[in-house]
Every structure is written in structure tokens, then in C-alpha cells.
Short mmCIF file of C-alpha atoms in Angstrom, two decimals:
data_model
loop_
_atom_site.label_atom_id
_atom_site.label_comp_id
_atom_site.label_asym_id
_atom_site.label_seq_id
_atom_site.Cartn_x
_atom_site.Cartn_y
_atom_site.Cartn_z
CA MET Q 579 -17.29 -23.54 -1.04
CA PRO Q 580 -15.66 -22.77 -4.43
CA ASP Q 581 -11.89 -22.21 -4.43
CA LEU Q 582 -10.62 -18.74 -5.26
CA PRO Q 583 -8.63 -18.43 -8.50
CA ASP Q 584 -4.95 -17.52 -8.21
CA ASP Q 585 -5.50 -14.14 -9.90
CA PRO Q 586 -7.06 -11.72 -7.36
CA ALA Q 587 -8.49 -9.67 -10.24
CA GLU Q 588 -10.97 -12.53 -10.75
CA TRP Q 589 -12.09 -12.58 -7.12
CA PRO Q 590 -15.57 -11.40 -6.09
CA THR Q 591 -15.88 -7.99 -4.48
CA ASP Q 592 -18.18 -9.24 -1.71
CA PRO Q 593 -15.96 -10.01 1.34
CA PHE Q 594 -18.26 -12.85 2.42
CA ALA Q 595 -17.87 -14.44 -1.02
CA VAL Q 596 -14.08 -14.09 -0.80
CA LEU Q 597 -14.06 -16.08 2.44
CA GLY Q 598 -16.73 -18.44 1.15
CA VAL Q 599 -19.14 -17.90 4.05
CA GLU Q 600 -22.78 -16.85 4.19
CA ARG Q 601 -23.83 -13.42 5.39
CA GLY Q 602 -24.64 -13.76 9.06
CA ALA Q 603 -22.09 -16.56 9.52
CA ALA Q 604 -20.83 -17.11 13.06
CA GLU Q 605 -17.54 -15.51 14.08
CA ILE Q 606 -15.89 -18.92 14.45
CA ASP Q 607 -16.83 -19.84 10.85
CA ILE Q 608 -15.37 -16.56 9.58
CA LYS Q 609 -12.11 -17.22 11.43
CA ARG Q 610 -11.92 -20.80 10.14
CA ALA Q 611 -12.40 -19.64 6.54
CA TYR Q 612 -9.74 -16.97 7.00
CA THR Q 613 -7.25 -19.46 8.48
CA ARG Q 614 -7.83 -21.84 5.56
CA LEU Q 615 -7.16 -19.12 2.98
CA ILE Q 616 -4.01 -17.67 4.55
CA LYS Q 617 -2.48 -21.14 4.59
CA ARG Q 618 -2.82 -21.03 0.81
CA PHE Q 619 -2.07 -17.35 0.21
CA LYS Q 620 0.92 -16.71 2.47
CA PRO Q 621 2.07 -13.08 2.69
CA GLU Q 622 5.63 -13.83 1.61
CA HIS Q 623 4.53 -15.63 -1.56
CA ALA Q 624 1.21 -13.96 -2.43
CA PRO Q 625 1.15 -10.52 -0.74
CA GLU Q 626 -1.70 -9.10 -2.83
CA GLN Q 627 -3.90 -12.15 -2.28
CA PHE Q 628 -3.05 -12.15 1.43
CA ARG Q 629 -3.98 -8.46 1.68
CA ARG Q 630 -7.33 -9.07 -0.03
CA VAL Q 631 -8.08 -12.03 2.23
CA ARG Q 632 -7.16 -9.99 5.31
CA GLU Q 633 -9.39 -7.10 4.22
CA ALA Q 634 -12.27 -9.50 3.57
CA TYR Q 635 -11.77 -11.08 7.00
CA GLU Q 636 -11.86 -7.71 8.76
CA ALA Q 637 -14.94 -6.64 6.77
CA CYS Q 638 -16.75 -9.90 7.61
CA LEU Q 639 -15.94 -9.55 11.30
CA GLU Q 640 -17.23 -5.99 11.22
CA GLY Q 641 -20.38 -7.21 9.49
CA PHE Q 642 -20.80 -9.96 12.08
CA ARG Q 643 -20.64 -7.41 14.88
CA TRP Q 644 -23.23 -5.22 13.19
CA LEU Q 645 -25.55 -8.16 12.48
CA ALA Q 646 -25.16 -9.83 15.87
CA PRO Q 647 -28.25 -9.40 18.09
CA PRO Q 648 -27.89 -6.84 20.87
CA PRO Q 649 -27.40 -8.16 24.41
CA GLU Q 650 -30.61 -8.84 26.31
CA PHE Q 651 -31.57 -6.35 28.97
CA HIS Q 652 -33.64 -7.60 31.90
CA TRP Q 653 -35.90 -4.85 33.08
CA ASP Q 654 -36.53 -6.58 36.40
CA ALA Q 655 -32.82 -6.33 37.15
CA ALA Q 656 -33.21 -2.59 37.68
CA PRO Q 657 -33.24 -1.44 41.33
CA PRO Q 658 -36.77 -1.39 42.83
CA ARG Q 659 -38.51 1.92 42.94
CA ARG Q 660 -38.81 3.27 46.49
CA ASP Q 661 -42.14 4.51 47.83
CA PRO Q 662 -41.47 8.05 49.11
CA GLY Q 663 -43.96 7.54 51.97
CA PRO Q 664 -46.78 9.80 53.16
CA ASP Q 665 -44.52 12.36 54.86
CA ALA Q 666 -42.40 13.03 51.86
CA ALA Q 667 -42.51 16.52 50.45
CA PRO Q 668 -44.46 16.79 47.20
CA ARG Q 669 -42.30 16.92 44.12
CA PRO Q 670 -42.42 20.17 42.21
CA GLU Q 671 -44.08 20.01 38.85
CA PRO Q 672 -41.47 20.08 36.12
CA GLU Q 673 -41.36 23.24 34.08
CA PRO Q 674 -42.36 22.84 30.45
CA PRO Q 675 -39.28 22.72 28.24
CA ARG Q 676 -38.28 26.03 26.74
CA ARG Q 677 -38.41 26.23 23.01
CA ALA Q 678 -34.90 26.65 21.73
CA GLU Q 679 -34.25 29.39 19.25
CA PRO Q 680 -33.57 27.84 15.84
CA GLU Q 681 -29.91 27.86 14.84
CA PRO Q 682 -29.14 29.72 11.66
CA ALA Q 683 -28.91 27.40 8.68
CA ARG Q 684 -25.15 27.48 8.30
CA GLY Q 685 -25.27 24.65 5.78
CA ASP Q 686 -27.18 26.97 3.45
CA ASP Q 687 -24.32 29.46 3.69
CA VAL Q 688 -21.80 26.76 2.76
CA ASP Q 689 -23.81 25.71 -0.28
CA ARG Q 690 -24.37 29.30 -1.36
CA LEU Q 691 -20.66 30.08 -1.13
CA TRP Q 692 -19.80 26.92 -3.00
CA GLU Q 693 -22.11 28.00 -5.81
CA LEU Q 694 -20.04 31.18 -6.02
CA ALA Q 695 -16.93 29.07 -6.52
CA VAL Q 696 -18.62 27.01 -9.21
CA ALA Q 697 -19.63 30.23 -10.94
CA GLY Q 698 -15.99 31.33 -11.00
CA ASP Q 699 -15.76 33.67 -8.00
CA GLU Q 700 -13.25 31.54 -6.10
CA THR Q 701 -11.87 34.46 -4.08
CA ALA Q 702 -15.22 35.40 -2.51
CA ALA Q 703 -16.15 31.76 -1.99
CA TYR Q 704 -12.88 30.95 -0.25
CA ALA Q 705 -12.99 34.03 1.99
CA GLY Q 706 -16.58 33.26 3.01
CA LEU Q 707 -15.87 29.61 3.76
CA VAL Q 708 -12.83 30.57 5.84
CA ARG Q 709 -15.03 32.95 7.88
CA LEU Q 710 -17.49 30.13 8.54
CA SER Q 711 -14.63 27.89 9.64
CA ASP Q 712 -13.21 30.58 11.93
CA ASP Q 713 -16.68 31.09 13.44
CA GLY Q 714 -16.74 27.44 14.48
CA ASP Q 715 -18.89 25.89 11.76
CA THR Q 716 -18.55 22.13 12.27
CA ARG Q 717 -20.04 20.98 8.99
CA GLY Q 718 -17.89 18.02 7.99
CA ASP Q 719 -17.35 18.93 4.36
CA LEU Q 720 -16.31 22.53 5.03
CA PRO Q 721 -12.54 21.90 5.32
CA LEU Q 722 -12.72 19.58 2.30
CA ARG Q 723 -14.27 22.33 0.19
CA LEU Q 724 -11.50 24.66 1.30
CA TYR Q 725 -8.98 21.92 0.44
CA TRP Q 726 -10.35 21.66 -3.10
CA LEU Q 727 -10.37 25.41 -3.63
CA LEU Q 728 -6.75 25.79 -2.53
CA GLY Q 729 -5.78 22.78 -4.61
CA LEU Q 730 -7.23 24.46 -7.68
CA ASN Q 731 -5.91 27.92 -6.85
CA PRO Q 732 -3.11 28.02 -4.23
CA ALA Q 733 -2.90 31.82 -4.58
CA LEU Q 734 -6.17 32.19 -2.64
CA ASP Q 735 -4.31 31.94 0.69
CA ALA Q 736 -0.86 33.33 1.43
CA THR Q 737 -0.43 31.47 4.74
CA ARG Q 738 -2.13 28.11 4.26
CA THR Q 739 -1.97 25.29 1.72
CA ARG Q 740 -4.48 22.62 0.82
CA HIS Q 741 -2.63 20.31 3.23
CA ASP Q 742 -3.69 22.45 6.20
CA TRP Q 743 -7.35 21.96 5.33
CA LEU Q 744 -7.01 18.26 4.59
CA ALA Q 745 -5.27 17.70 7.93
CA ALA Q 746 -8.13 19.55 9.64
CA ALA Q 747 -10.69 17.41 7.79
CA LEU Q 748 -8.87 14.23 8.78
CA LYS Q 749 -8.80 15.15 12.45
CA ALA Q 750 -12.43 16.29 12.44
CA GLY Q 751 -13.54 13.11 10.68
CA GLY Q 752 -11.64 10.68 12.88
CA LEU Q 753 -9.20 9.68 10.09
CA SER Q 754 -12.01 8.20 8.02
CA GLY Q 755 -14.36 8.99 5.15
CA ALA Q 756 -13.59 11.06 2.07
CA ALA Q 757 -10.75 12.89 3.81
CA ALA Q 758 -8.92 9.61 4.41
CA GLU Q 759 -9.16 8.58 0.76
CA LEU Q 760 -7.89 11.99 -0.36
CA TYR Q 761 -5.03 11.67 2.09
CA ARG Q 762 -4.09 8.27 0.68
CA ARG Q 763 -3.81 9.88 -2.75
CA GLU Q 764 -1.65 12.68 -1.36
CA LEU Q 765 0.68 10.09 0.18
CA ASP Q 766 0.97 8.36 -3.18
CA ALA Q 767 1.60 11.57 -5.09
CA ASP Q 768 4.02 13.34 -2.72
CA PRO Q 769 4.93 11.45 0.46
CA THR Q 770 7.32 14.15 1.63
CA ALA Q 771 4.56 16.78 1.76
CA ALA Q 772 1.97 14.35 3.12
CA LEU Q 773 4.09 13.09 6.02
CA HIS Q 774 5.27 16.41 7.43
CA GLY Q 775 3.88 19.86 8.15
CA PRO Q 776 0.24 19.83 9.27
CA TYR Q 777 0.21 16.02 9.13
CA ALA Q 778 2.85 15.66 11.86
CA GLY Q 779 1.28 13.88 14.81
CA LEU Q 780 -1.75 12.92 12.72
CA LEU Q 781 -2.12 9.57 14.47
CA GLU Q 782 -2.65 11.40 17.77
CA ALA Q 783 -6.10 12.47 16.53
CA ALA Q 784 -9.19 10.97 18.15
CA ALA Q 785 -10.20 8.05 15.93
CA ALA Q 786 -11.41 4.48 16.00
CA GLY Q 787 -8.57 1.98 16.35
CA ARG Q 788 -9.21 0.49 12.94
CA ASP Q 789 -9.11 3.87 11.18
CA ARG Q 790 -5.94 4.87 13.00
CA LEU Q 791 -4.33 1.57 12.00
CA THR Q 792 -5.33 2.00 8.34
CA VAL Q 793 -3.85 5.49 8.12
CA GLY Q 794 -0.80 4.26 10.03
CA ARG Q 795 -0.22 1.56 7.40
CA TRP Q 796 -0.42 4.13 4.62
CA ARG Q 797 2.03 6.42 6.37
CA VAL Q 798 4.53 3.64 7.09
CA ALA Q 799 4.50 2.56 3.43
CA ALA Q 800 4.91 6.14 2.20
CA ALA Q 801 7.71 6.76 4.70
CA GLY Q 802 9.46 3.56 3.64
CA ARG Q 803 9.48 4.23 -0.08
CA SER Q 804 10.60 7.84 0.45
CA GLU Q 805 13.04 6.94 3.27
CA ALA Q 806 11.32 9.42 5.61
CA TRP Q 807 12.38 7.68 8.82
CA VAL Q 808 11.61 10.47 11.31
CA PRO Q 809 7.81 10.47 10.78
CA ALA Q 810 7.86 6.67 10.56
CA ALA Q 811 9.50 6.39 13.98
CA SER Q 812 7.12 8.96 15.45
CA ASP Q 813 4.08 7.08 14.11
CA LEU Q 814 5.30 3.76 15.47
CA ARG Q 815 5.89 5.26 18.91
CA THR Q 816 2.38 6.72 18.87
CA LEU Q 817 0.77 3.43 17.88
CA ALA Q 818 2.89 1.49 20.39
CA ARG Q 819 1.08 3.27 23.23
CA THR Q 820 -2.31 1.73 22.44
CA LEU Q 821 -2.37 -0.74 19.55
CA PRO Q 822 -0.60 -3.66 21.30
CA TYR Q 823 -3.32 -3.59 23.97
CA GLU Q 824 -6.18 -3.23 21.50
CA ASN Q 825 -5.12 -5.72 18.82
CA GLU Q 826 -1.81 -7.55 19.12
CA PRO Q 827 -2.04 -9.37 15.74
CA ALA Q 828 -2.69 -6.07 13.94
CA TRP Q 829 0.28 -4.52 15.72
CA LEU Q 830 2.45 -7.48 14.69
CA ASP Q 831 1.30 -7.11 11.08
CA LEU Q 832 2.18 -3.41 11.05
CA LEU Q 833 5.58 -4.03 12.63
CA VAL Q 834 6.41 -6.67 10.01
CA ALA Q 835 5.50 -4.15 7.29
CA ALA Q 836 7.66 -1.44 8.89
CA HIS Q 837 10.54 -3.88 9.38
CA GLY Q 838 10.21 -4.84 5.71
CA TRP Q 839 11.22 -1.29 4.80
CA ALA Q 840 13.75 -0.68 7.57
CA ALA Q 841 15.70 -3.95 7.26
CA TRP Q 842 17.53 -2.84 4.10
CA LEU Q 843 19.07 0.47 5.17
CA ARG Q 844 18.65 -0.04 8.94
CA PRO Q 845 17.76 3.53 9.98
CA PRO Q 846 18.28 3.26 13.76
CA ARG Q 847 15.13 5.10 14.82
CA VAL Q 848 12.84 2.75 12.94
CA TYR Q 849 14.82 -0.49 12.78
CA ASP Q 850 15.71 -0.59 16.48
CA LEU Q 851 12.15 0.30 17.47
CA CYS Q 852 10.73 -2.47 15.26
CA ARG Q 853 13.12 -5.06 16.69
CA ALA Q 854 12.37 -4.03 20.28
CA GLU Q 855 8.60 -4.19 19.75
CA LEU Q 856 8.81 -7.48 17.84
CA ASP Q 857 10.73 -9.03 20.74
CA LYS Q 858 7.75 -8.24 22.97
CA LEU Q 859 5.49 -10.28 20.65
CA ARG Q 860 7.50 -13.51 20.64
CA HIS Q 861 4.60 -15.23 22.41
CA LEU Q 862 2.72 -14.98 19.09
CA GLU Q 863 5.39 -16.85 17.13
CA LEU Q 864 3.65 -20.23 17.02
CA ARG Q 865 0.33 -18.73 16.02
CA TYR Q 866 1.76 -16.32 13.45
CA SER Q 867 4.83 -18.22 12.32
CA SER Q 868 4.67 -16.82 8.76
CA HIS Q 869 5.14 -13.28 10.10
CA PHE Q 870 8.29 -14.22 11.99
CA ASP Q 871 9.55 -16.27 9.04
CA ARG Q 872 9.20 -13.17 6.87
CA ILE Q 873 11.24 -11.15 9.35
CA ASP Q 874 14.04 -13.74 9.23
CA GLU Q 875 13.95 -13.82 5.41
CA ALA Q 876 14.13 -10.03 5.24
CA GLU Q 877 17.13 -9.99 7.59
CA TYR Q 878 18.97 -12.60 5.50
CA LEU Q 879 18.33 -10.93 2.15
CA ALA Q 880 18.95 -7.42 3.47
CA ARG Q 881 22.33 -8.47 4.85
CA ALA Q 882 23.38 -9.80 1.44
CA TRP Q 883 21.92 -6.74 -0.30
CA ARG Q 884 23.82 -4.28 1.89
CA GLY Q 885 27.05 -6.24 1.57
CA TYR Q 886 26.91 -6.15 -2.23
CA THR Q 887 25.41 -2.71 -2.91
CA GLU Q 888 28.10 -1.09 -0.75
CA THR Q 889 30.57 -2.09 -3.49
CA LEU Q 890 28.55 -0.35 -6.24
CA GLY Q 891 28.66 3.28 -7.23
CA SER Q 892 24.85 3.36 -7.21
CA PHE Q 893 22.10 0.91 -6.39
CA GLY Q 894 20.89 0.73 -9.99
CA LEU Q 895 18.33 -1.99 -10.56
CA LEU Q 896 19.01 -3.37 -7.08
CA GLY Q 897 17.51 -0.18 -5.67
CA LEU Q 898 14.12 -1.70 -6.45
CA VAL Q 899 14.66 -4.70 -4.16
CA PRO Q 900 13.25 -3.10 -0.96
CA HIS Q 901 10.21 -1.83 -2.88
CA ALA Q 902 9.67 -5.22 -4.49
CA TRP Q 903 10.00 -6.98 -1.12
CA CYS Q 904 7.32 -4.73 0.34
CA GLY Q 905 5.06 -5.09 -2.70
CA ASP Q 906 5.07 -1.35 -3.28
CA LEU Q 907 6.63 -0.50 -6.65
CA HIS Q 908 5.77 3.19 -6.85
CA PRO Q 909 6.17 5.17 -10.10
CA VAL Q 910 8.59 7.70 -8.56
CA PRO Q 911 11.41 5.35 -7.45
CA LEU Q 912 10.65 3.12 -10.43
CA GLY Q 913 11.11 5.98 -12.88
CA ARG Q 914 14.37 7.00 -11.24
CA VAL Q 915 15.83 3.49 -11.53
CA ILE Q 916 14.50 2.80 -15.03
CA GLY Q 917 16.14 5.93 -16.38
CA GLU Q 918 19.51 4.78 -15.08
CA VAL Q 919 19.12 1.20 -16.32
CA ALA Q 920 17.81 2.18 -19.77
CA ALA Q 921 20.79 4.48 -20.27
CA ARG Q 922 23.27 1.63 -19.58
CA PRO Q 923 21.55 -1.77 -19.86
CA LEU Q 924 24.78 -3.74 -20.25
CA ALA Q 925 26.21 -2.16 -17.11
CA ALA Q 926 23.02 -3.09 -15.24
CA LEU Q 927 23.34 -6.66 -16.48
CA GLY Q 928 26.97 -6.79 -15.37
CA ALA Q 929 26.06 -5.54 -11.88
CA LEU Q 930 23.53 -8.35 -11.52
CA ASP Q 931 26.01 -10.92 -12.82
CA ARG Q 932 28.55 -10.00 -10.15
CA CYS Q 933 26.00 -10.36 -7.35
CA PRO Q 934 26.49 -13.46 -5.11
CA HIS Q 935 24.60 -16.33 -6.74
CA GLU Q 936 22.03 -17.17 -4.05
CA ALA Q 937 21.21 -13.53 -3.41
CA GLN Q 938 21.08 -12.80 -7.14
CA ARG Q 939 18.39 -15.41 -7.70
CA ALA Q 940 16.23 -13.95 -4.93
CA PHE Q 941 16.76 -10.34 -6.05
CA VAL Q 942 16.02 -11.14 -9.70
CA PHE Q 943 12.87 -13.01 -8.70
CA LEU Q 944 11.61 -10.14 -6.54
CA ILE Q 945 12.31 -7.43 -9.11
CA THR Q 946 10.91 -9.48 -12.00
CA ARG Q 947 7.67 -10.15 -10.17
CA ALA Q 948 7.30 -6.48 -9.26
CA LEU Q 949 8.04 -5.29 -12.82
CA GLU Q 950 5.64 -7.83 -14.32
CA ASP Q 951 2.89 -6.73 -11.93
CA TYR Q 952 3.53 -3.10 -12.84
CA ARG Q 953 3.53 -3.91 -16.55
CA ALA Q 954 0.26 -5.83 -16.19
CA ALA Q 955 -1.30 -2.77 -14.57
CA HIS Q 956 0.20 -0.46 -17.24
CA PRO Q 957 0.30 -2.60 -20.41
CA PRO Q 958 2.24 -1.43 -23.48
CA ALA Q 959 0.26 0.37 -26.16
CA GLU Q 960 1.05 -2.28 -28.78
CA PRO Q 961 1.53 -6.04 -28.40
CA GLY Q 962 4.89 -7.56 -29.25
CA PRO Q 963 5.58 -9.29 -32.58
CA ASP Q 964 4.04 -12.71 -33.24
CA ALA Q 965 5.99 -15.99 -33.34
CA ASP Q 966 6.47 -16.02 -37.13
CA LEU Q 967 7.94 -12.53 -37.12
CA ILE Q 968 10.20 -13.44 -34.19
CA ARG Q 969 11.58 -16.45 -36.09
CA GLY Q 970 12.28 -14.19 -39.03
CA LEU Q 971 14.12 -11.78 -36.75
CA ALA Q 972 16.17 -14.66 -35.34
CA ALA Q 973 17.40 -15.52 -38.82
CA GLY Q 974 18.71 -11.99 -39.20
CA PHE Q 975 20.40 -11.72 -35.78
CA PRO Q 976 23.38 -9.56 -36.75
CA ALA Q 977 25.85 -11.14 -34.33
CA GLY Q 978 25.19 -14.66 -35.60
CA TRP Q 979 24.63 -17.74 -33.46
CA ARG Q 980 27.96 -19.55 -33.85
CA ARG Q 981 29.32 -18.52 -30.47
CA ASP Q 982 28.97 -19.51 -26.84
CA TYR Q 983 25.97 -17.99 -25.11
CA ASP Q 984 28.16 -15.90 -22.80
CA GLY Q 985 29.83 -14.40 -25.87
CA LEU Q 986 26.62 -13.29 -27.58
CA ARG Q 987 24.58 -12.45 -24.47
CA GLY Q 988 25.18 -8.71 -24.43
CA GLU Q 989 24.45 -8.36 -28.15
CA LEU Q 990 21.34 -10.51 -27.72
CA LEU Q 991 20.04 -8.17 -25.02
CA SER Q 992 20.62 -5.14 -27.25
CA PHE Q 993 18.92 -6.93 -30.16
CA LEU Q 994 15.85 -7.89 -28.10
CA LEU Q 995 15.55 -4.34 -26.79
CA ALA Q 996 15.81 -2.84 -30.27
CA GLU Q 997 13.16 -5.21 -31.65
CA ALA Q 998 10.92 -4.96 -28.54
CA VAL Q 999 10.79 -8.75 -28.18
CA ASP Q 1000 10.37 -10.26 -24.71
CA PRO Q 1001 13.18 -12.78 -24.11
CA LEU Q 1002 10.63 -15.42 -23.06
CA ALA Q 1003 8.57 -14.84 -26.22
CA PHE Q 1004 11.76 -15.15 -28.27
CA ALA Q 1005 12.66 -18.42 -26.54
CA ASP Q 1006 9.15 -19.82 -27.07
CA ALA Q 1007 9.10 -18.92 -30.76
CA CYS Q 1008 12.54 -20.40 -31.47
CA ARG Q 1009 12.57 -23.50 -29.27
CA LEU Q 1010 12.04 -25.76 -32.33
CA HIS Q 1011 14.29 -23.74 -34.63
CA PRO Q 1012 16.01 -25.94 -37.28
CA THR Q 1013 19.44 -24.57 -36.33
CA ALA Q 1014 20.92 -26.34 -33.30
CA ALA Q 1015 22.92 -23.26 -32.23
CA VAL Q 1016 19.71 -21.21 -32.05
CA ARG Q 1017 17.92 -23.89 -30.03
CA GLU Q 1018 20.81 -24.11 -27.58
CA ALA Q 1019 20.99 -20.32 -27.19
CA VAL Q 1020 17.26 -19.86 -26.57
CA HIS Q 1021 17.30 -22.72 -24.05
CA LEU Q 1022 19.88 -20.78 -22.03
CA LEU Q 1023 18.02 -17.53 -22.68
CA ARG Q 1024 14.88 -18.96 -21.06
CA GLY Q 1025 16.75 -19.45 -17.79
CA ASP Q 1026 18.57 -16.10 -17.92
CA GLY Q 1027 16.54 -14.19 -15.34
CA ALA Q 1028 19.08 -11.38 -15.05
CA LEU Q 1029 18.89 -10.58 -18.77
CA ARG Q 1030 15.10 -10.59 -18.75
CA VAL Q 1031 14.77 -8.34 -15.70
CA VAL Q 1032 17.05 -5.78 -17.37
CA TRP Q 1033 14.93 -6.05 -20.54
CA LEU Q 1034 11.73 -5.52 -18.52
CA ALA Q 1035 13.14 -2.46 -16.78
CA CYS Q 1036 14.30 -0.88 -20.04
CA ARG Q 1037 11.00 -1.55 -21.80
CA LEU Q 1038 9.01 0.05 -18.98
CA GLY Q 1039 10.95 3.21 -19.71
CA ASP Q 1040 9.79 3.34 -23.36
#
């Protein structure tokens, strides 16, 4: 089977091709392929690749179950039919079935009312669709149409919002389908609104275990990045009633994700619950050692992070560490931090410099990787200057090169920001510079992760 490239963007979309197995492969072959891949793409080192492999594995298992032949049924195993005997009373002839009266075509009413909305009469359309809903119409897309109408025109209803209708659609659809995808977008856009109100207790809805787990993952991530610990704790308690008995590995995976958020600030409701539930899964430690290793790493880094950030007036760039650890660099917290760093880049650099050395290396690595991933997904409008132009800029560096690197470092950061030159691109272009002082400075610049991560954060704010 061909090896997957390191870049998940180059992977096939077919889950069977991701695992390198044929359609219709046996369950044991699917599990072997999955085990082989997660040894290469470990969650702590390649979270995106691990997620893709996990999704492919689950999709292949689902496909296997659909394609597997149904169990054989032996007709002769049915109980023998008894002869009623000659004295038995004759059975009455069954009455012919009554013809049911046809139900009114409610779907036609929905479509007709929707056409009114398309034509511009949103008020009449909304009122009519609400009446159908109140009358018990169970058409699946009815609450979604009401959701869209209120999203476009919230003034149509003085007592309800679009969230009321989306929550109704989610519960009616078993936390799956179009309603689930719309809910994921709401969680991304405004986690506070999407975790509370009509969505409280959402995981109590009747749903397949897999769909409940998927929505639970989304909610835990949204709660973590917005520090909404009350709904996170409630969701974990709800899932703890059933998920450990349905799928222990999936429960472990979710707990590791929740712990990844809670370890940094240690909100008691979530952190203590995660630790208590994880202790119950210690029998899985040999089989899922990478999960427990990640818990230990998070505890170690979070302890150092709390100890240092408590001495700062604000988290600054270090506020991105929990998001980077969880692989969830969302535009809202990112924008908040970038604004602060861009306003005072030298102060941000100084805060990183004062961080304990071992922790600093880990924090800089995590934030740099997260910022680079974000920049790759949102590339700058124009490429940076080429190597020749960079060498020309180096010759005109206003501070001059005849100083120790520590003495010119702050001015070099300001210079690279003003000229929009990536520190690594600058080091590459000038590594063979004829001036020894320049070569020595760019050699040190190449290894200056703290300077580059500040540069990346500031440039994302442009």
C-alpha cells in the first residue's frame, strides 16, 4: 500500500484509500491499517493527521458493517405449527382492511409557504410555518426553514430566536444531518450563544451514540476556547452515563480532549471530573499509551505555564498556548492576542525571554506551529520580497551590524516587521553574506524562535 504524504491536504478523500485497504476489507484488516498509521501519526505530534486517520477508520468500520452480509436465519428453527385438531372452533374470517383516509399533503403547505418567503413575504411565510409546527407537522426541514427565516430577519418573532429552531431541528434529527452541520458553524461563530439557552442539555436528546459523541466533541472544544466550563461539565456528566459502556476508547479520546483544555486553568468542575473519569480508564493505559502520555505532558506544561503567567499582567502571546496545544486556533482569541502583541511587540518578546528556558522552547514551538498553520490557511495577499531584495535591505539596516546579537535584536525585529520580511527568509538570503557580522547575526536569528513567533503574530494582524 502506498505511504501517505506528511501533508494531509494531499491525502485522498476516500477513507478506504487513507487506510490503504480495499472496499469490503475485513474488520481485522481495517484495524491493522489503523494501528500502523497511528504509530506514525501520533496525536501529540501530528494532531490533524491523527484526526483524519481516526475519521477514516471510523468511516471504514461503518462501511464494513453496512457491507457485511446479514446473519443467516434458519426457517426450520421456528417453533412447529400446531394442528388445532378437529374440535377446535373455526377461526373467524379476517375483516378486509379499512381504507385509511389520505392525510392532507402538509409538505405541499411547507413548500407553498416557503415560496412566499422567497417572493419577499417573510412575515406571512414565517407565521404559516409556525402554525404548521404548532399543529404537529413533523417534516424534518420545517424547523430549519424557520431557523433560516429568523436568521435573515430576527424581527419576525418577538419571543424566539433562530437558536430555538435549530435546537428543535437537532433534537428531531437525532443530532445529525444538516442541522448538525449548521450547529457546528454556530459553535464556531459564537460559542457562548451556541452552548447555552435552548442548547442546554442538548446531549440528552435521543441520538445514535456516534452522533452524540460528535456533537459532544464540538461542544467541548467550543467550551474550552471560550472558557465556558459549566456547559462543558454538564456535557461530560451526561456522556459519562452511557459512553464508557458503549465505547471506552471513544470516551478516553474525548476525556483527553477535555483535559487538554482544562489542564491550563484547572476549572474544578471540568478538571476534577476529567481526572476522576480518567482514573477509571487506567486499564487502557498499555493499549492507548499515547493518550496517557499526552495527559502527563499537558500536566507538566500547564504547571509551568500557570507558574509563569501568574507573574504577568496579562497572558499576551502565551494566552495562545492552550489553544495551540488543543490544535484549535480560533479567529476570536487569536485576534484578541494579536492586537495586544502587535501594539507592543518588544514587550511580547521580553515576556517570552523571561519564561523558564525549557517551558519557553515548548511554548514557542506550540504557538509557532499554530500560527504557521493559520497563516497557511489564510495566506497573505502578497508574497514577501525575494532574496536579492532582502540582501539589499540588509545592507541598509539602520542599526548597523557591528554589535552583539542581543544588542541589535529588538531593532532587528522592528526592521523585519517594517519590511515584512520573515526572519527565516532573511536568514536564508543572508547566510552567505560577504560581511562576517551579518553572517553571524543571521545564524543566531535562525535559531531565535521567540523573535520569529512574535513576528508571525504581528504579521497576522496586518
